[in-house]
PDB file of C-alpha atoms in Angstrom:
ATOM      1  CA  ASP F   1     -19.699  -7.397  13.851  1.00  0.00           C
ATOM      2  CA  GLY F   2     -18.815  -6.763  10.189  1.00  0.00           C
ATOM      3  CA  SER F   3     -22.406  -7.041   8.958  1.00  0.00           C
ATOM      4  CA  ARG F   4     -22.372  -3.526   7.505  1.00  0.00           C
ATOM      5  CA  VAL F   5     -20.011  -0.718   6.607  1.00  0.00           C
ATOM      6  CA  GLU F   6     -20.216   2.091   9.121  1.00  0.00           C
ATOM      7  CA  PRO F   7     -18.087   5.169   9.791  1.00  0.00           C
ATOM      8  CA  LEU F   8     -16.258   5.523  13.082  1.00  0.00           C
ATOM      9  CA  SER F   9     -17.555   8.287  15.312  1.00  0.00           C
ATOM     10  CA  SER F  10     -13.978   9.111  16.343  1.00  0.00           C
ATOM     11  CA  PRO F  11     -10.529   7.750  15.475  1.00  0.00           C
ATOM     12  CA  ARG F  12      -9.305   4.746  17.422  1.00  0.00           C
ATOM     13  CA  SER F  13      -6.105   4.920  19.390  1.00  0.00           C
ATOM     14  CA  PRO F  14      -3.108   2.948  18.054  1.00  0.00           C
ATOM     15  CA  GLY F  15      -3.407  -0.764  18.766  1.00  0.00           C
ATOM     16  CA  ALA F  16      -7.139  -0.602  19.540  1.00  0.00           C
ATOM     17  CA  ASN F  17      -8.349  -2.457  16.419  1.00  0.00           C
ATOM     18  CA  ASP F  18      -9.907  -5.885  16.810  1.00  0.00           C
ATOM     19  CA  CYS F  19      -9.680  -6.584  13.082  1.00  0.00           C
ATOM     20  CA  GLY F  20      -6.704  -6.601  10.716  1.00  0.00           C
ATOM     21  CA  MET F  21      -8.515  -4.960   7.785  1.00  0.00           C
ATOM     22  CA  LEU F  22      -9.565  -1.333   7.358  1.00  0.00           C
ATOM     23  CA  ALA F  23     -11.504   0.552   4.694  1.00  0.00           C
ATOM     24  CA  TRP F  24     -11.787   4.252   3.937  1.00  0.00           C
ATOM     25  CA  ARG F  25     -13.872   6.434   1.639  1.00  0.00           C
ATOM     26  CA  LEU F  26     -11.486   9.031   0.219  1.00  0.00           C
ATOM     27  CA  HIS F  27     -11.953  12.118  -1.923  1.00  0.00           C
ATOM     28  CA  MET F  28      -8.896  12.329  -4.211  1.00  0.00           C
ATOM     29  CA  LEU F  29      -7.715  15.138  -6.457  1.00  0.00           C
ATOM     30  CA  THR F  30      -5.708  13.834  -9.416  1.00  0.00           C
ATOM     31  CA  PRO F  31      -4.602  15.258 -12.795  1.00  0.00           C
ATOM     32  CA  GLU F  32      -7.365  13.195 -14.434  1.00  0.00           C
ATOM     33  CA  TYR F  33      -9.979  14.424 -11.919  1.00  0.00           C
ATOM     34  CA  PRO F  34      -8.909  17.921 -10.823  1.00  0.00           C
ATOM     35  CA  GLN F  35     -12.352  18.426  -9.262  1.00  0.00           C
ATOM     36  CA  GLY F  36     -11.784  15.215  -7.295  1.00  0.00           C
ATOM     37  CA  ARG F  37     -13.519  11.879  -7.055  1.00  0.00           C
ATOM     38  CA  GLU F  38     -14.333   9.400  -4.332  1.00  0.00           C
ATOM     39  CA  ILE F  39     -12.704   6.002  -4.032  1.00  0.00           C
ATOM     40  CA  ILE F  40     -12.821   3.130  -1.567  1.00  0.00           C
ATOM     41  CA  LEU F  41      -9.407   2.189  -0.150  1.00  0.00           C
ATOM     42  CA  ILE F  42      -8.996  -1.155   1.614  1.00  0.00           C
ATOM     43  CA  ALA F  43      -5.814  -2.145   3.465  1.00  0.00           C
ATOM     44  CA  ASN F  44      -4.511  -4.639   5.978  1.00  0.00           C
ATOM     45  CA  ASP F  45      -3.573  -3.373   9.439  1.00  0.00           C
ATOM     46  CA  ILE F  46      -0.112  -4.906   9.745  1.00  0.00           C
ATOM     47  CA  THR F  47      -0.056  -3.985  13.457  1.00  0.00           C
ATOM     48  CA  PHE F  48      -2.920  -6.422  14.166  1.00  0.00           C
ATOM     49  CA  MET F  49      -1.796 -10.076  13.968  1.00  0.00           C
ATOM     50  CA  ASN F  50       0.626  -9.131  11.160  1.00  0.00           C
ATOM     51  CA  GLY F  51      -2.259  -8.133   8.917  1.00  0.00           C
ATOM     52  CA  SER F  52      -3.275 -11.766   8.472  1.00  0.00           C
ATOM     53  CA  PHE F  53      -6.692 -12.701   7.092  1.00  0.00           C
ATOM     54  CA  GLY F  54      -9.373 -14.205   9.260  1.00  0.00           C
ATOM     55  CA  VAL F  55     -13.154 -14.189   9.186  1.00  0.00           C
ATOM     56  CA  LYS F  56     -13.521 -10.546  10.304  1.00  0.00           C
ATOM     57  CA  GLU F  57     -10.949  -9.344   7.778  1.00  0.00           C
ATOM     58  CA  ASP F  58     -12.672 -11.200   4.974  1.00  0.00           C
ATOM     59  CA  MET F  59     -15.984  -9.630   6.018  1.00  0.00           C
ATOM     60  CA  VAL F  60     -14.550  -6.087   5.987  1.00  0.00           C
ATOM     61  CA  TYR F  61     -12.993  -6.686   2.552  1.00  0.00           C
ATOM     62  CA  GLU F  62     -16.253  -8.089   1.188  1.00  0.00           C
ATOM     63  CA  ARG F  63     -18.473  -5.318   2.594  1.00  0.00           C
ATOM     64  CA  ALA F  64     -16.181  -2.504   1.421  1.00  0.00           C
ATOM     65  CA  SER F  65     -15.976  -4.117  -2.028  1.00  0.00           C
ATOM     66  CA  GLN F  66     -19.773  -4.397  -2.180  1.00  0.00           C
ATOM     67  CA  LEU F  67     -20.088  -0.719  -1.232  1.00  0.00           C
ATOM     68  CA  ALA F  68     -17.640   0.300  -3.979  1.00  0.00           C
ATOM     69  CA  ARG F  69     -19.544  -1.734  -6.598  1.00  0.00           C
ATOM     70  CA  ALA F  70     -22.955  -0.493  -5.439  1.00  0.00           C
ATOM     71  CA  GLU F  71     -21.856   3.144  -5.670  1.00  0.00           C
ATOM     72  CA  GLY F  72     -19.764   2.739  -8.820  1.00  0.00           C
ATOM     73  CA  LEU F  73     -16.579   3.826  -7.046  1.00  0.00           C
ATOM     74  CA  PRO F  74     -13.058   2.661  -7.826  1.00  0.00           C
ATOM     75  CA  ARG F  75     -11.713   0.228  -5.226  1.00  0.00           C
ATOM     76  CA  ILE F  76      -8.037   0.081  -4.346  1.00  0.00           C
ATOM     77  CA  TYR F  77      -6.600  -2.679  -2.174  1.00  0.00           C
ATOM     78  CA  MET F  78      -3.210  -2.159  -0.534  1.00  0.00           C
ATOM     79  CA  ALA F  79      -1.880  -5.511   0.650  1.00  0.00           C
ATOM     80  CA  ALA F  80       0.499  -5.868   3.568  1.00  0.00           C
ATOM     81  CA  ASN F  81      -0.237  -9.183   5.231  1.00  0.00           C
ATOM     82  CA  SER F  82       1.199 -12.475   6.377  1.00  0.00           C
ATOM     83  CA  GLY F  83      -1.483 -14.720   4.847  1.00  0.00           C
ATOM     84  CA  ALA F  84      -4.460 -16.547   6.296  1.00  0.00           C
ATOM     85  CA  ARG F  85      -5.061 -17.687   9.862  1.00  0.00           C
ATOM     86  CA  PHE F  86      -5.769 -21.392   9.401  1.00  0.00           C
ATOM     87  CA  GLY F  87      -6.880 -21.845  12.998  1.00  0.00           C
ATOM     88  CA  LEU F  88     -10.154 -20.058  12.356  1.00  0.00           C
ATOM     89  CA  CYS F  89     -11.635 -22.476   9.857  1.00  0.00           C
ATOM     90  CA  ASP F  90     -11.578 -26.246  10.220  1.00  0.00           C
ATOM     91  CA  GLY F  91     -12.832 -26.585   6.658  1.00  0.00           C
ATOM     92  CA  VAL F  92      -9.667 -24.953   5.342  1.00  0.00           C
ATOM     93  CA  LYS F  93      -7.354 -26.922   7.646  1.00  0.00           C
ATOM     94  CA  LYS F  94      -8.725 -30.213   6.287  1.00  0.00           C
ATOM     95  CA  CYS F  95      -7.539 -29.281   2.775  1.00  0.00           C
ATOM     96  CA  PHE F  96      -3.870 -29.225   3.816  1.00  0.00           C
ATOM     97  CA  ARG F  97      -1.484 -31.969   4.888  1.00  0.00           C
ATOM     98  CA  VAL F  98       0.406 -30.143   7.589  1.00  0.00           C
ATOM     99  CA  GLN F  99       2.057 -31.192  10.839  1.00  0.00           C
ATOM    100  CA  TRP F 100       0.973 -28.396  13.180  1.00  0.00           C
ATOM    101  CA  ASN F 101       3.196 -27.722  16.202  1.00  0.00           C
ATOM    102  CA  ASP F 102       1.359 -29.207  19.210  1.00  0.00           C
ATOM    103  CA  TYR F 103      -1.702 -29.604  16.949  1.00  0.00           C
ATOM    104  CA  ASP F 104      -2.221 -25.835  17.261  1.00  0.00           C
ATOM    105  CA  PRO F 105      -2.139 -23.740  14.035  1.00  0.00           C
ATOM    106  CA  ALA F 106      -1.293 -20.627  16.089  1.00  0.00           C
ATOM    107  CA  LYS F 107       2.045 -22.259  16.988  1.00  0.00           C
ATOM    108  CA  GLY F 108       3.095 -22.771  13.383  1.00  0.00           C
ATOM    109  CA  VAL F 109       4.065 -25.860  11.422  1.00  0.00           C
ATOM    110  CA  ALA F 110       6.751 -28.491  11.827  1.00  0.00           C
ATOM    111  CA  TYR F 111       6.540 -29.481   8.127  1.00  0.00           C
TER     112      TYR F 111
END
């Protein structure tokens, strides 16, 4: 439900995500840290709704960012997305003057 960061017990098969945002804890070896150091990597899953942002994606980003700050770890965000999904939040839709196709944000805009 996005309320906490939790590791997966096993990898998911391709196309099985129900959220377009992923986060990993990585141990990296670099010239500056030859012994290695942990980082938090956050990225969009471009295979899920073109990596667009919705409520779940925002929650994953927020929780992973909070974890990185709480543990003093560097956070890297790799963006590959198509923007926000307006259909999920009426509050956001009201801020725009848009002619939605068939009054449905999922169908795009006329102008």
